[in-house]
Short mmCIF file of C-alpha atoms in Angstrom, two decimals:
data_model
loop_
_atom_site.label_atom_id
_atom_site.label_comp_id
_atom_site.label_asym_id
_atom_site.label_seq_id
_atom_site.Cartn_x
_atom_site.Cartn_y
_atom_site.Cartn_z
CA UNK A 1 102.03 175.74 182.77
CA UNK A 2 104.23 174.70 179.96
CA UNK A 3 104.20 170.80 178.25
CA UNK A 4 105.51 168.74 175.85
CA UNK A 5 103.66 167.51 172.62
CA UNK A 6 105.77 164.50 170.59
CA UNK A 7 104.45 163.42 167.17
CA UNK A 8 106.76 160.98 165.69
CA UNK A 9 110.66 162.01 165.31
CA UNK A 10 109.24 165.62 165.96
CA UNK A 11 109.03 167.33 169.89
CA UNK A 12 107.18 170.58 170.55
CA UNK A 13 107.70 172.79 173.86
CA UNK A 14 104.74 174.75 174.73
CA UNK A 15 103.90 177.55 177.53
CA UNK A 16 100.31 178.53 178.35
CA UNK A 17 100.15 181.70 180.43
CA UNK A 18 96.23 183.31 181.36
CA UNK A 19 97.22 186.90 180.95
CA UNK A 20 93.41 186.92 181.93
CA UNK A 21 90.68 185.09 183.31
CA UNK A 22 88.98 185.01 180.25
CA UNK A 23 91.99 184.92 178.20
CA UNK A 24 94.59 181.20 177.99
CA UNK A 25 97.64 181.82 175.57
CA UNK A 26 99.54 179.14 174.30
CA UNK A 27 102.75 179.79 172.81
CA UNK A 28 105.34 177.44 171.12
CA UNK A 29 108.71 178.12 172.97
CA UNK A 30 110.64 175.20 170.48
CA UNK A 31 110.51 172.38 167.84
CA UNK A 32 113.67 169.97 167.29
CA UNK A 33 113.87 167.00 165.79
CA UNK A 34 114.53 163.79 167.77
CA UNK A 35 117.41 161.28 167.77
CA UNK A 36 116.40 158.26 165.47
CA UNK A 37 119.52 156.41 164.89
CA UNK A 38 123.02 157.02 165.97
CA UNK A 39 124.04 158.85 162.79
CA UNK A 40 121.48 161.94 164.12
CA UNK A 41 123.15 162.15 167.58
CA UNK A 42 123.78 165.70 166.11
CA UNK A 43 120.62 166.39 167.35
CA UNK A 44 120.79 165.32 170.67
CA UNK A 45 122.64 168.71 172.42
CA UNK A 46 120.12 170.93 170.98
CA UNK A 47 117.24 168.53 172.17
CA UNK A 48 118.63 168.64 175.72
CA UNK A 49 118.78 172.21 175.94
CA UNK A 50 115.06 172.32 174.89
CA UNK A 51 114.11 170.32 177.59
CA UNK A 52 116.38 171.87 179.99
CA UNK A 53 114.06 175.47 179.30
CA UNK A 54 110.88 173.44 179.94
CA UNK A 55 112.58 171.78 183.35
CA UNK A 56 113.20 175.48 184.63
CA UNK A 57 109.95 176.63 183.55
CA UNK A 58 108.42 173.91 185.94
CA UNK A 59 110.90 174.49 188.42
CA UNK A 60 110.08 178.14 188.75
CA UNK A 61 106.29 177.47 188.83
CA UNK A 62 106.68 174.82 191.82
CA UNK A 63 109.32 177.14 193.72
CA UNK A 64 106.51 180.23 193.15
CA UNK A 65 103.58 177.91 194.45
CA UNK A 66 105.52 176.94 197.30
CA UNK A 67 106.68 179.94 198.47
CA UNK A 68 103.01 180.78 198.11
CA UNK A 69 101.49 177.82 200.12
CA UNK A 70 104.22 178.24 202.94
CA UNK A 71 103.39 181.99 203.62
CA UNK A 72 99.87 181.07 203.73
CA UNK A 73 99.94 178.49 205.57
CA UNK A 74 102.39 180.32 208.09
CA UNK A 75 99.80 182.97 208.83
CA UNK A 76 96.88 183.42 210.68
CA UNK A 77 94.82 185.42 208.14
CA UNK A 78 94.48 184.07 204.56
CA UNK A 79 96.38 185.92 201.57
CA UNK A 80 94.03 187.84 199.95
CA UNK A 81 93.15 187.18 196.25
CA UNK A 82 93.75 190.54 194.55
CA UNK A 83 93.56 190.07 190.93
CA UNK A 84 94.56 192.87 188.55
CA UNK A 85 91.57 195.64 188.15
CA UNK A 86 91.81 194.78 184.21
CA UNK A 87 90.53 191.00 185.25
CA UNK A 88 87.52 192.46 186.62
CA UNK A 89 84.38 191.77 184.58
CA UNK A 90 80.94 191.08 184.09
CA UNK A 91 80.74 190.61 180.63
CA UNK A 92 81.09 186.83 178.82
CA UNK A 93 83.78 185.87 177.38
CA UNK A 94 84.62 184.45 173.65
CA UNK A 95 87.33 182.07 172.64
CA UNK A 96 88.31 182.87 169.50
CA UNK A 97 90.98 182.04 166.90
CA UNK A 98 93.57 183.99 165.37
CA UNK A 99 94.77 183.54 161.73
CA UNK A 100 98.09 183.71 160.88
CA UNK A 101 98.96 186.58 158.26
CA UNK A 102 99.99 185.51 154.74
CA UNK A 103 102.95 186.48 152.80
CA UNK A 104 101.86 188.08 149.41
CA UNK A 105 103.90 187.59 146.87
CA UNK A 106 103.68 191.09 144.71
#
């Protein structure tokens, strides 16, 4: 799943993968600054190209969940659900929050 968070001038291009089922990641793919007047149209190519990664993200998520759908739906018997061994578990599960390291200046 990816999406798009806009706060002002400023864009931000985010993925969120489950590398587990008690486990979301969300990761920042970009930042850019957008067009305010026409003396930033600098901006513009680099602001296209971010949203160009995000449409291919999505595009490659539909196309997977397609292709999944139509082979189900093609066959009798219903794909099984075989999640990886690791995702297996009885135990709860904690959302926590990791703290970014700081620089010390020695």
């Amino acid at each position: 799943v990816c999406g798009l968070l806009c706060q002002g001038e400023r864009l931000s291009a985010f993925v969120i993968d489950m590398p587990s089922p008690c486990t979301y990641k969300m990761v920042k793919l970009s930042k850019v600054t957008l067009c305010r007047n026409i003396n930033e149209l600098h901006l513009l190519p680099t602001s296209i190209s971010k949203l160009i990664q995000v449409k291919n993200i999505t595009l490659e998520n539909a196309k997977k969940a397609e292709e999944y759908l139509l082979t189900a739906s093609s066959s009798t018997n219903p794909l099984p659900y075989n999640p990886p061994k690791s995702w297996l578990s009885h135990s709860s599960c904690q959302l926590s929050r990791s703290h970014k390291k700081r620089k010390t200046n020695d």
